[in-house]
Short mmCIF file of C-alpha atoms and ligand atoms in Angstrom, two decimals:
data_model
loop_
_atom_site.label_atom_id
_atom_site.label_comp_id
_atom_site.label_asym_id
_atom_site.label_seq_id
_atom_site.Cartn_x
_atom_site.Cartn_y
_atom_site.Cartn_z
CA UNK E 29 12.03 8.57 7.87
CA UNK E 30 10.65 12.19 8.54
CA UNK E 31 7.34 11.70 7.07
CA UNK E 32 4.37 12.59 10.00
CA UNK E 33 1.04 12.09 8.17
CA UNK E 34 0.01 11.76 4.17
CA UNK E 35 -2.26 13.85 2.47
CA UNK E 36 -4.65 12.83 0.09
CA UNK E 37 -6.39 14.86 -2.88
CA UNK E 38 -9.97 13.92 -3.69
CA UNK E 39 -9.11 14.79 -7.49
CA UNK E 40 -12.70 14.09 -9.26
CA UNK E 41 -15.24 13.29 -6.22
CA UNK E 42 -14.41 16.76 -5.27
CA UNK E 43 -16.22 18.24 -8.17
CA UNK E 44 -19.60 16.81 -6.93
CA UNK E 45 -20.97 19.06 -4.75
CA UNK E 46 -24.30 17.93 -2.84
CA UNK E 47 -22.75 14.36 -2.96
CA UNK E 48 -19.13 15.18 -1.49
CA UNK E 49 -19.88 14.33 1.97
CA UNK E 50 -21.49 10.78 0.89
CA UNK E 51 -18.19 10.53 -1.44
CA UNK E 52 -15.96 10.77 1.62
CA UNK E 53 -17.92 8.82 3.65
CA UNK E 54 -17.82 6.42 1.43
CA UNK E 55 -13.63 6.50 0.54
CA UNK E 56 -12.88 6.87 4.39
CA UNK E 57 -14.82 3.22 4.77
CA UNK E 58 -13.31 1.56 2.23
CA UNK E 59 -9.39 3.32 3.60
CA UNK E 60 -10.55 1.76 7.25
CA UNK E 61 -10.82 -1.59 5.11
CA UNK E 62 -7.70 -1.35 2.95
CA UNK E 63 -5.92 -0.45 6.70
CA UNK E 64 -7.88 -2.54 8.70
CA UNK E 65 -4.70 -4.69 9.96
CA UNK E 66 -2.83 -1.39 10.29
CA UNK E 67 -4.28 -0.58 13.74
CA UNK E 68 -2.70 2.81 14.63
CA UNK E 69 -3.10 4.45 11.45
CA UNK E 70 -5.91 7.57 11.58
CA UNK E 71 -8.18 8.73 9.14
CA UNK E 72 -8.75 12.28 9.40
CA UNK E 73 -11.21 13.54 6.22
CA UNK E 74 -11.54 16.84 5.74
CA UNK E 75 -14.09 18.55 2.97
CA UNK E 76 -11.50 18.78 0.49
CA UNK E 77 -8.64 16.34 1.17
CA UNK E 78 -7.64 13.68 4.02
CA UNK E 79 -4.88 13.26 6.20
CA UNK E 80 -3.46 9.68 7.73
CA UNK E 81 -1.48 9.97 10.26
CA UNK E 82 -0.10 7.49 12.51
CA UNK E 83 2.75 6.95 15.16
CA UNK E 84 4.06 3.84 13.72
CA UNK E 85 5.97 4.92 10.89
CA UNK E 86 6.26 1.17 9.47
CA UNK E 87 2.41 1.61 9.44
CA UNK E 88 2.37 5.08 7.84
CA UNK E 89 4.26 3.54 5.76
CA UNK E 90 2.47 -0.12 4.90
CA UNK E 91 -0.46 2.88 4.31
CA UNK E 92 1.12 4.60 1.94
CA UNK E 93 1.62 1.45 -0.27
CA UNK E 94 -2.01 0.44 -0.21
CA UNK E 95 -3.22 3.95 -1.49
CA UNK E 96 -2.64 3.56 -5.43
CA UNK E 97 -5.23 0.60 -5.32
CA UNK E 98 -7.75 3.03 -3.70
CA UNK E 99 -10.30 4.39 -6.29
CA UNK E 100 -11.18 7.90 -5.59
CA UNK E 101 -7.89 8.88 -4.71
CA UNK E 102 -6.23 11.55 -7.08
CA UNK E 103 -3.21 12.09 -5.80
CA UNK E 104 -1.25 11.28 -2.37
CA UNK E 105 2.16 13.03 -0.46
CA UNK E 106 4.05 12.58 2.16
CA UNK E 107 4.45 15.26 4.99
CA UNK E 108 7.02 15.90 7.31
CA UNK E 109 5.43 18.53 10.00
CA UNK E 110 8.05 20.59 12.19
CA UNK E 111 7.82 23.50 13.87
CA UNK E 112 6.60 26.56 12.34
CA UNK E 113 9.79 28.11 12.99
CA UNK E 114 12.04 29.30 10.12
CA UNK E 115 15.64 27.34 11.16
CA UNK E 116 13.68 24.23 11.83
CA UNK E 117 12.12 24.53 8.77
CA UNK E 118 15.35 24.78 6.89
CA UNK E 119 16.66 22.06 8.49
CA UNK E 120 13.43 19.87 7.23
CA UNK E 121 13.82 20.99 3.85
CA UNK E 122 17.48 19.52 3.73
CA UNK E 123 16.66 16.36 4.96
CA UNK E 124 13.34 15.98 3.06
CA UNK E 125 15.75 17.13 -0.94
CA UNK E 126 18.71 14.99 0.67
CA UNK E 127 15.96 12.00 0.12
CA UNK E 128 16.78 11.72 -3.82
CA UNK E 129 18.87 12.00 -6.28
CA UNK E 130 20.10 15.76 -6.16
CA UNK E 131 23.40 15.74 -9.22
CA UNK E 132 22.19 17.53 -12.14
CA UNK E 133 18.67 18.37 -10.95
CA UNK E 134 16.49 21.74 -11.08
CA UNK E 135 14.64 22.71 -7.78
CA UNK E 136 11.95 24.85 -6.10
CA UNK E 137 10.49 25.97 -3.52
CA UNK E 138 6.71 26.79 -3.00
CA UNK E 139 4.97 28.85 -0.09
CA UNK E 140 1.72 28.68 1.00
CA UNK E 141 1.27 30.96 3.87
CA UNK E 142 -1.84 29.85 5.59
CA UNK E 143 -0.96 31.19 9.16
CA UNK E 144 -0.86 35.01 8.06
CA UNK E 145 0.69 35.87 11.55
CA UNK E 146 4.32 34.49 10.52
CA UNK E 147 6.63 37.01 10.76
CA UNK E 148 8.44 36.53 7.01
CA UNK E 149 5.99 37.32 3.91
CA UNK E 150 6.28 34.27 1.24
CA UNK E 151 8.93 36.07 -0.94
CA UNK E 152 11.31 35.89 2.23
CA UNK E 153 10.18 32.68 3.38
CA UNK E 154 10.79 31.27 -0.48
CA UNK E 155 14.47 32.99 -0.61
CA UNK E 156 15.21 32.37 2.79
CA UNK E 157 14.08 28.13 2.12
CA UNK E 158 15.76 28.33 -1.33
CA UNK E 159 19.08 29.78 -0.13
CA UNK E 160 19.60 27.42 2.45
CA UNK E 161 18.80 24.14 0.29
CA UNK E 162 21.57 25.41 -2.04
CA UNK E 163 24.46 26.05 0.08
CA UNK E 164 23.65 22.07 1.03
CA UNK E 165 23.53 20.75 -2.14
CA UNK E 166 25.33 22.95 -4.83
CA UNK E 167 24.61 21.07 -7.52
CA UNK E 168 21.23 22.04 -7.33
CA UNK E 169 20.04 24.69 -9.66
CA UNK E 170 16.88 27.05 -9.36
CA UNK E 171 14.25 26.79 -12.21
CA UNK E 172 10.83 28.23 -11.90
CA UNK E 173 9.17 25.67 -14.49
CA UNK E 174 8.67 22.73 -13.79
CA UNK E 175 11.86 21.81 -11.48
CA UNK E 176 12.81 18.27 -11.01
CA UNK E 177 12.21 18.98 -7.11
CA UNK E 178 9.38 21.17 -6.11
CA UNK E 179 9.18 21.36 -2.45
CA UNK E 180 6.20 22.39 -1.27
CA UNK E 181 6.52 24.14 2.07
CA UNK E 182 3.10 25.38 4.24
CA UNK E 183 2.63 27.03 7.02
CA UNK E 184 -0.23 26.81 9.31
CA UNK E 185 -0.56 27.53 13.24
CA UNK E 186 0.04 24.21 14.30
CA UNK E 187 2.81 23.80 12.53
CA UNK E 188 4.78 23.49 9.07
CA UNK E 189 4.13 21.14 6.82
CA UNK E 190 6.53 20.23 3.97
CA UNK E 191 6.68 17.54 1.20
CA UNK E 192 8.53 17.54 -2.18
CA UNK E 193 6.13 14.32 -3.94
CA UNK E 194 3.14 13.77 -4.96
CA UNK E 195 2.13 10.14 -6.04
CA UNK E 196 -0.47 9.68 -8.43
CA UNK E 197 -3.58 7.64 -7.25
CA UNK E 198 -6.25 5.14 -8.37
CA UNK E 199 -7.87 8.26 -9.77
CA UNK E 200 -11.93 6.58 -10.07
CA UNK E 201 -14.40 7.27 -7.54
CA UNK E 202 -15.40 5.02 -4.04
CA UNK E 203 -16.60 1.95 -4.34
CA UNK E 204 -20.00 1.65 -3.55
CA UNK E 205 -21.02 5.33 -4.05
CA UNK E 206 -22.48 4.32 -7.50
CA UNK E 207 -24.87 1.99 -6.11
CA UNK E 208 -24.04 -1.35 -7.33
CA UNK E 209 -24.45 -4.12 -9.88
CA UNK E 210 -23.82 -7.75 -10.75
CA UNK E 211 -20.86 -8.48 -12.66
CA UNK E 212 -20.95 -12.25 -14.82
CA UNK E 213 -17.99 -13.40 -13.99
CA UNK E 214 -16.58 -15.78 -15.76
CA UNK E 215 -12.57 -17.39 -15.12
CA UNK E 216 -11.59 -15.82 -18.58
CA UNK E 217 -9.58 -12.44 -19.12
CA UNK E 218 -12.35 -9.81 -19.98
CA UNK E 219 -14.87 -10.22 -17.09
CA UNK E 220 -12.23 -9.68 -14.10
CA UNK E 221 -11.62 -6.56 -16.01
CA UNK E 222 -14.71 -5.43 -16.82
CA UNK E 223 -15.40 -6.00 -13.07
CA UNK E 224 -12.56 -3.75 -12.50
CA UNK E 225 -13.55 -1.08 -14.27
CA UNK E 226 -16.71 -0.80 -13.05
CA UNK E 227 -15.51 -0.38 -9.89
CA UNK E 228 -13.69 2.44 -10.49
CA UNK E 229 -16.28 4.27 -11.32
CA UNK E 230 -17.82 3.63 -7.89
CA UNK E 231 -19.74 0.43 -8.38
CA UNK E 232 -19.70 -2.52 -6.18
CA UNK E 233 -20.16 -6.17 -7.07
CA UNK E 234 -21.76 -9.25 -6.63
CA UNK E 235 -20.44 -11.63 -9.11
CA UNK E 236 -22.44 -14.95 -10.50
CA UNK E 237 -20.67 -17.44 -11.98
CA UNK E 238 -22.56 -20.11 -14.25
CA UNK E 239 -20.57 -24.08 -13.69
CA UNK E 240 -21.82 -27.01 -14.41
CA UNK E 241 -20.25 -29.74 -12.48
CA UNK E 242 -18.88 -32.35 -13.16
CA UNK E 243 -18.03 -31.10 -16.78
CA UNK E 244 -16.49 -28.40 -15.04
CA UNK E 245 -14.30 -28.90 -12.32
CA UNK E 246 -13.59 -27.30 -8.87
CA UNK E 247 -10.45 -25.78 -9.60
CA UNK E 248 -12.47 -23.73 -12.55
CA UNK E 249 -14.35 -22.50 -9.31
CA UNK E 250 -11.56 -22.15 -7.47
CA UNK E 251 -10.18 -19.82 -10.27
CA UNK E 252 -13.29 -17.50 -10.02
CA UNK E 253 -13.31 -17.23 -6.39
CA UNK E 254 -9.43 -15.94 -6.38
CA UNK E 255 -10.45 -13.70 -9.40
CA UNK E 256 -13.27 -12.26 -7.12
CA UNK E 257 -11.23 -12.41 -4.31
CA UNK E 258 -8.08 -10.08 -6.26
CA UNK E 259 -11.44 -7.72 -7.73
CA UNK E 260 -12.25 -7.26 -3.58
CA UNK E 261 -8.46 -5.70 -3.05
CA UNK E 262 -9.61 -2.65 -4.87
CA UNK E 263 -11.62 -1.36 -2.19
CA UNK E 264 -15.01 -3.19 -1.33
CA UNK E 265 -16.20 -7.06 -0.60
CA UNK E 266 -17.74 -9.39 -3.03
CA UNK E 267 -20.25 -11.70 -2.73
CA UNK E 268 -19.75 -14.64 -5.50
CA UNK E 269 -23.06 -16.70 -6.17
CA UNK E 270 -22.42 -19.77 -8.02
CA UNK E 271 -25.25 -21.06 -9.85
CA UNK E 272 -25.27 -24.85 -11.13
CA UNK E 273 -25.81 -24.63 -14.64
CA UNK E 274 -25.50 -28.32 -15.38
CA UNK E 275 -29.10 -29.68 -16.05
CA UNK E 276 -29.63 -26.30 -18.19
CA UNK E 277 -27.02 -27.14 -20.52
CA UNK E 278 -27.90 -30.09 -20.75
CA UNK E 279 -31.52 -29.77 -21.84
CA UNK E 280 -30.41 -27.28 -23.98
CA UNK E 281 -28.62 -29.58 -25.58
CA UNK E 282 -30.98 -31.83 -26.02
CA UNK E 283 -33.77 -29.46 -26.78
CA UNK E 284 -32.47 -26.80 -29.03
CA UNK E 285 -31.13 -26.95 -32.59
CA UNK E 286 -27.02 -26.71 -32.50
CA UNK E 287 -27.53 -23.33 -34.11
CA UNK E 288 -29.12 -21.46 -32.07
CA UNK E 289 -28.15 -23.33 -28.29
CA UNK E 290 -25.15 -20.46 -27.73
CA UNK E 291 -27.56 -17.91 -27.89
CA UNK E 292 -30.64 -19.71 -25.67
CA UNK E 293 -27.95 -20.36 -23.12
CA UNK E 294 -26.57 -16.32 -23.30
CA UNK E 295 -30.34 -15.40 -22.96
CA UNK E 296 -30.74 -18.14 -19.98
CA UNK E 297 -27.81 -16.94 -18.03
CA UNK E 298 -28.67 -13.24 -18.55
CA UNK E 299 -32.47 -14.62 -16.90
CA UNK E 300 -30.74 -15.88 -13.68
CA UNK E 301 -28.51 -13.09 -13.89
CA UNK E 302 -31.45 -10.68 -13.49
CA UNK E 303 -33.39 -12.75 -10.80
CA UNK E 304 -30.07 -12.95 -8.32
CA UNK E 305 -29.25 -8.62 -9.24
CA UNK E 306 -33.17 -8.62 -8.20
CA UNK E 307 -32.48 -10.38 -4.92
CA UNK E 308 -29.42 -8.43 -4.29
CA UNK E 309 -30.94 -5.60 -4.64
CA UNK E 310 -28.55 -4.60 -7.86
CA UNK E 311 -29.39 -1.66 -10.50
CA UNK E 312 -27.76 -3.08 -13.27
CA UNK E 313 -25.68 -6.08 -14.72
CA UNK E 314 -22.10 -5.74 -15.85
CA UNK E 315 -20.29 -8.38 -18.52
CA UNK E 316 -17.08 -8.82 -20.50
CA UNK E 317 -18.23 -8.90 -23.60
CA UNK E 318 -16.73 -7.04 -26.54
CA UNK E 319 -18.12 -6.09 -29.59
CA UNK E 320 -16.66 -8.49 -32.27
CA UNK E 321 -14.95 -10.80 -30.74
CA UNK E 322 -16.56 -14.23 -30.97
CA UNK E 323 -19.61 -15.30 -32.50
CA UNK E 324 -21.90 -14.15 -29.00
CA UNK E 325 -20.68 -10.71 -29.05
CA UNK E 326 -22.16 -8.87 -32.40
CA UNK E 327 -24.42 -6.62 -32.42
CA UNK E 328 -27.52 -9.04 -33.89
CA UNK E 329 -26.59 -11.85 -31.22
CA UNK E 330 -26.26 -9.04 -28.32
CA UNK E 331 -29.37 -7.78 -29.44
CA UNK E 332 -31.15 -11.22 -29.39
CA UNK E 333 -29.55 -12.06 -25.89
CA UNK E 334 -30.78 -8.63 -24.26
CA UNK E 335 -33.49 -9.25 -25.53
CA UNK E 336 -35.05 -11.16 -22.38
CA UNK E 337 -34.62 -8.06 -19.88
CA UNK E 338 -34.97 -4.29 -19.47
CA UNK E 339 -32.22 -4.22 -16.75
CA UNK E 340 -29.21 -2.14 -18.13
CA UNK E 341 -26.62 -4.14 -19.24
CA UNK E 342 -22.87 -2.54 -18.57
CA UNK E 343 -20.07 -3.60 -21.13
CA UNK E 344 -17.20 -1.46 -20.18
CA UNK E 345 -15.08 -3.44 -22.50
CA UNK E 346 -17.25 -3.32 -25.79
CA UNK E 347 -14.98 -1.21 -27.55
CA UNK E 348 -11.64 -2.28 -26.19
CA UNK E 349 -9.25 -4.38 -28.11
CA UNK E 350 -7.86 -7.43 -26.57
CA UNK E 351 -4.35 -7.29 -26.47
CA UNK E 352 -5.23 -3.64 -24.08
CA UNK E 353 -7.97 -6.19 -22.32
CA UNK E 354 -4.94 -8.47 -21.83
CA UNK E 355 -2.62 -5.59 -20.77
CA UNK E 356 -4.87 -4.13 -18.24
CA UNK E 357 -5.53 -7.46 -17.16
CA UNK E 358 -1.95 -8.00 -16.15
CA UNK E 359 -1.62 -4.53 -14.91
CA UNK E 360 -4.37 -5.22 -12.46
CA UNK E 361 -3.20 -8.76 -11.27
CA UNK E 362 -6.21 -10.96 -12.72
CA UNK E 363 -4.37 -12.57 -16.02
CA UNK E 364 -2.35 -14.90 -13.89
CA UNK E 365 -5.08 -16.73 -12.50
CA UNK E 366 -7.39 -15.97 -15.74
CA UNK E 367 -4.82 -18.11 -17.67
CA UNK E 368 -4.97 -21.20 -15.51
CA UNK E 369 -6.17 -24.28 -18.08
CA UNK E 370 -9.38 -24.76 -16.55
CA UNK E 371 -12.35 -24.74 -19.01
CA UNK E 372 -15.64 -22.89 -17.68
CA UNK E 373 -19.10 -24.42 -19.27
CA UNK E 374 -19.64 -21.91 -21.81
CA UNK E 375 -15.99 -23.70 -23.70
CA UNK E 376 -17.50 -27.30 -22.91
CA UNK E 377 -20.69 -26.81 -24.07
CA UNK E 378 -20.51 -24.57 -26.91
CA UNK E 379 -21.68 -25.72 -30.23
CA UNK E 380 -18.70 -25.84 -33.22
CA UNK E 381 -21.35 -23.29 -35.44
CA UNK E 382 -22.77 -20.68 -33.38
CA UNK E 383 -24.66 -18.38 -35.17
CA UNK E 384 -23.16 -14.86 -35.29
CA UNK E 385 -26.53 -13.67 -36.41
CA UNK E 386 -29.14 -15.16 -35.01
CA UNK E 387 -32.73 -14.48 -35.47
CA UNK E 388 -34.45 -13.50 -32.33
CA UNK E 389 -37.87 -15.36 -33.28
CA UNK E 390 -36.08 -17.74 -34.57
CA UNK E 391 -34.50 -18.17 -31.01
CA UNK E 392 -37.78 -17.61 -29.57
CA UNK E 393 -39.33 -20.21 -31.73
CA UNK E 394 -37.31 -23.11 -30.60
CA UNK E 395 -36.78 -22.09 -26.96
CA UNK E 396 -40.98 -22.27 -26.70
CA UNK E 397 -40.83 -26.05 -26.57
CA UNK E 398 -38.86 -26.15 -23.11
CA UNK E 399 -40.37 -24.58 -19.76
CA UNK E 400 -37.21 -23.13 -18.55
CA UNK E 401 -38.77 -21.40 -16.22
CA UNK E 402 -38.93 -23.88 -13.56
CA UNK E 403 -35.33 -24.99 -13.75
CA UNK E 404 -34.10 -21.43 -14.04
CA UNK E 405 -35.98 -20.66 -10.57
CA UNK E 406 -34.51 -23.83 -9.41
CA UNK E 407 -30.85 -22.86 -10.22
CA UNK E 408 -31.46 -19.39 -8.35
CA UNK E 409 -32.63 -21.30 -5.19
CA UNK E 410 -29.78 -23.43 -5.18
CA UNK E 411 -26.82 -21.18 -5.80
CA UNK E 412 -24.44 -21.26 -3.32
CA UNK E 413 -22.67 -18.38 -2.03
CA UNK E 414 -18.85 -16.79 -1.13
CA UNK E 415 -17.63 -13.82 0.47
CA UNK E 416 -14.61 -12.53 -0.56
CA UNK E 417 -11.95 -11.67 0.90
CA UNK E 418 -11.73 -15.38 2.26
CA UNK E 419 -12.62 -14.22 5.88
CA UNK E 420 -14.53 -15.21 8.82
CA UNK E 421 -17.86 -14.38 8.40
CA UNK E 422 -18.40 -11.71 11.33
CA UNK E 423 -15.15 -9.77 9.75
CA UNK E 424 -16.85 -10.21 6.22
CA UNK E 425 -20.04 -8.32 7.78
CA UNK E 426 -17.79 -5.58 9.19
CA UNK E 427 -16.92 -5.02 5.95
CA UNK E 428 -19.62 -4.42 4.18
P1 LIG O 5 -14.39 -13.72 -20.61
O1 LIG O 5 -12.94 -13.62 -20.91
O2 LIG O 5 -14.86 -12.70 -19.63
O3 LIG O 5 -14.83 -15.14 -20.30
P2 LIG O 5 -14.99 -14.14 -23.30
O4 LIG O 5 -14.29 -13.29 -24.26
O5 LIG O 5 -14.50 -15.53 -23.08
O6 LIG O 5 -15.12 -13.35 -21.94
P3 LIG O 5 -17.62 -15.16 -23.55
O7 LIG O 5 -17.17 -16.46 -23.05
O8 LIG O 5 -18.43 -15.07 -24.78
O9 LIG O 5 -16.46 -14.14 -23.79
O10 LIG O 5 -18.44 -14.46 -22.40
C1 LIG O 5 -18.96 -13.17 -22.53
C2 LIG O 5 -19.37 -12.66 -21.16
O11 LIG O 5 -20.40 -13.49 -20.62
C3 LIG O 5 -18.23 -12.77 -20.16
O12 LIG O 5 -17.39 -11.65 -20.22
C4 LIG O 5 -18.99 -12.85 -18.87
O13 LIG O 5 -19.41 -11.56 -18.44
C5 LIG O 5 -20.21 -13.69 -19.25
N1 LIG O 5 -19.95 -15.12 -18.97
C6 LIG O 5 -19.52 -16.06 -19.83
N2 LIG O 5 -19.39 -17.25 -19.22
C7 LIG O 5 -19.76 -17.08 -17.94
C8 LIG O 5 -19.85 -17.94 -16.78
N3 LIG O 5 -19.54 -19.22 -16.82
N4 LIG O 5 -20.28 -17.39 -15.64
C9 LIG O 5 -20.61 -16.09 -15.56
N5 LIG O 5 -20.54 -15.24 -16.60
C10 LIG O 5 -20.13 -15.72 -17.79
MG1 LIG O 6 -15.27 -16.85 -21.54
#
């Protein structure tokens, strides 16, 4: 392998101007997590892109495979750095095309002549590059648009610096530098995703998980904590708090008409949602639901569940079909373990005739015979807490 050092394009947190510097802050943390067991690779950031360089190349190269999970990454290459001197640059070029796949393909070669001191202008450099390349591999021909094989050649004082690929990245933004939110997490296919998306757009997580033992069983919980833990492999930790639900449902149950129970337990959970995203000091609260698609996702039931906080509610998903939820759920590595049997307490518990448009004071109405207050503050008190990734706690805090 010739490859020195990769180079990474900002692509979209460039663009934001007084908050660049907190942007790459921000990405270089979360790279030092993605690499932490890559010991000798080096993050150098730089205002508009970021070099890794390292003198393992195994490393440089375990690197380079972590990158497309890395939001705020555009774009990534691989460099090969010789000497800024013309025949050993000619040499790089031929061993840097003689990488791929050279019968039938178009080719170029681009200049950019940082280091104005070097004795050949760019046109020379270009022909000089070009010529070479082509008495090596004949069956290369020139083409000015869009080649197959653009090979990007620049020269700088310390050196040359040559590539021919650019990989496309996570696109997104950092985690964590767009404050952050709770995400409800159930084990079913939207949430996970809906997590997902909001962290490409720079938020991190806390999830809560309602279960209500023993209806529910441990390997339900078991299934959330691996779909927090795969959400935490795109580039920050999360915290999972899971709150027993159990003696809510229950009274519910017992103290609400069938009707109307889905929607007093929606508006319950959304309560305890807010008090932990309080705590945690979270802005807003993030949920798979989309618009439509069962009886607690139209507009008049959303509207009666939001009803019980001001707290901005994100639903990435709300206008996304399921079968492209299911596709980017499998794209992102959560369907798997979304699919396992296990129910959650929202399947157990719901009623056969949910309303799908309930009436809020009819909601309100029967939910004023039960103080729910006290159990609700109970459940927040006794919520019990994971870090993920499974680590030890003192690496967990490094993290964060
Ligand atoms: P999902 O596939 O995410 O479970 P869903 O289509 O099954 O969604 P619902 O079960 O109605 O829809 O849940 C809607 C949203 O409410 C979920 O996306 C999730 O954000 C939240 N939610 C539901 N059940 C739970 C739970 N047990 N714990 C935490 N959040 C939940
Ligand atoms: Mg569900």
């Amino acid at each position: 392998m010739h490859w020195t050092e990769i180079l990474i394009r900002y692509g979209e947190i460039s663009l934001k101007g007084r908050n660049r510097k907190k942007f790459v802050d921000r990405l270089r943390k979360n790279m030092k997590q993605a690499f932490r067991d890559l010991a000798t690779v080096k993050i150098k950031a730089e205002r508009d892109r970021m070099f890794l360089t390292s003198d393992s190349e195994e490393e440089l190269q375990q690197a380079m495979e972590k990158l497309p999970s890395i939001f705020g990454i555009h774009s990534f290459s691989p460099i090969a750095k010789c000497e800024a001197d013309l025949e050993a640059i000619k040499e790089m070029a031929v061993q840097i095309i003689g990488d791929d796949e050279t019968a039938g393909k178009t080719f170029k070669v681009e200049i950019k002549r940082t280091d104005k001191s070097f004795p050949l202008v760019t046109g020379e450099l270009q022909q000089a590059i070009g010529a070479h390349v082509l008495r090596q591999f004949p069956e290369l021909s020139v083409q000015m648009k869009k080649p197959d094989i653009l090979l990007h050649v620049e020269i700088r004082e310390e050196g040359a610096f040559l590539t021919s690929k650019v990989f496309k990245g996570a696109g997104g933004m950092p985690v964590g530098s767009n404050g952050h939110s709770v995400l409800m997490l159930s084990g079913g296919i939207d949430s996970p995703v809906a997590g997902y998306l909001m962290m490409k757009r720079g938020v991190s997580l806390d999830a809560i998980h309602f279960a209500s033992p023993p209806f529910t069983s441990d390997q339900a919980k078991e299934k959330v904590l691996d779909l927090a833990e795969r959400l935490s492999s795109f580039g920050a930790p999360v915290r999972v708090h899971v709150i027993p639900f159990t003696d809510i449902q229950q009274t519910i149950g017992t103290q609400v008409p069938n009707n109307v129970s889905m929607t007093t337990t929606r508006r319950i959970m959304l309560r305890i949602a807010d008090m932990v995203r309080a705590e945690e000091n979270a802005l807003a609260i993030v949920t798979g639901e989309s618009l439509g698609q069962v009886a607690s996702q139209t507009l008049e039931s959303l509207t009666a569940i939001n009803e019980v906080t001001a707290t901005p509610i994100l639903r990435p998903l709300i206008s996304t079909d399921k079968l492209d939820i299911i596709k980017m759920a499998e794209e992102i590595g959560t369907y798997e373990i979304s699919i396992r049997p296990y129910e959650d307490c929202c399947t157990i518990f719901s009623p056969s005739n949910p309303k799908t448009k309930p009436k809020l004071e009819k909601v309100i109405y029967y939910e004023g015979f039960t103080d729910f207050e006290p159990m609700i503050q109970e459940a927040v008190r006794n919520r019990v807490t994971y870090e993920m990734p499974r680590a030890t706690n003192d690496e967990f805090h490094e993290l964060l």
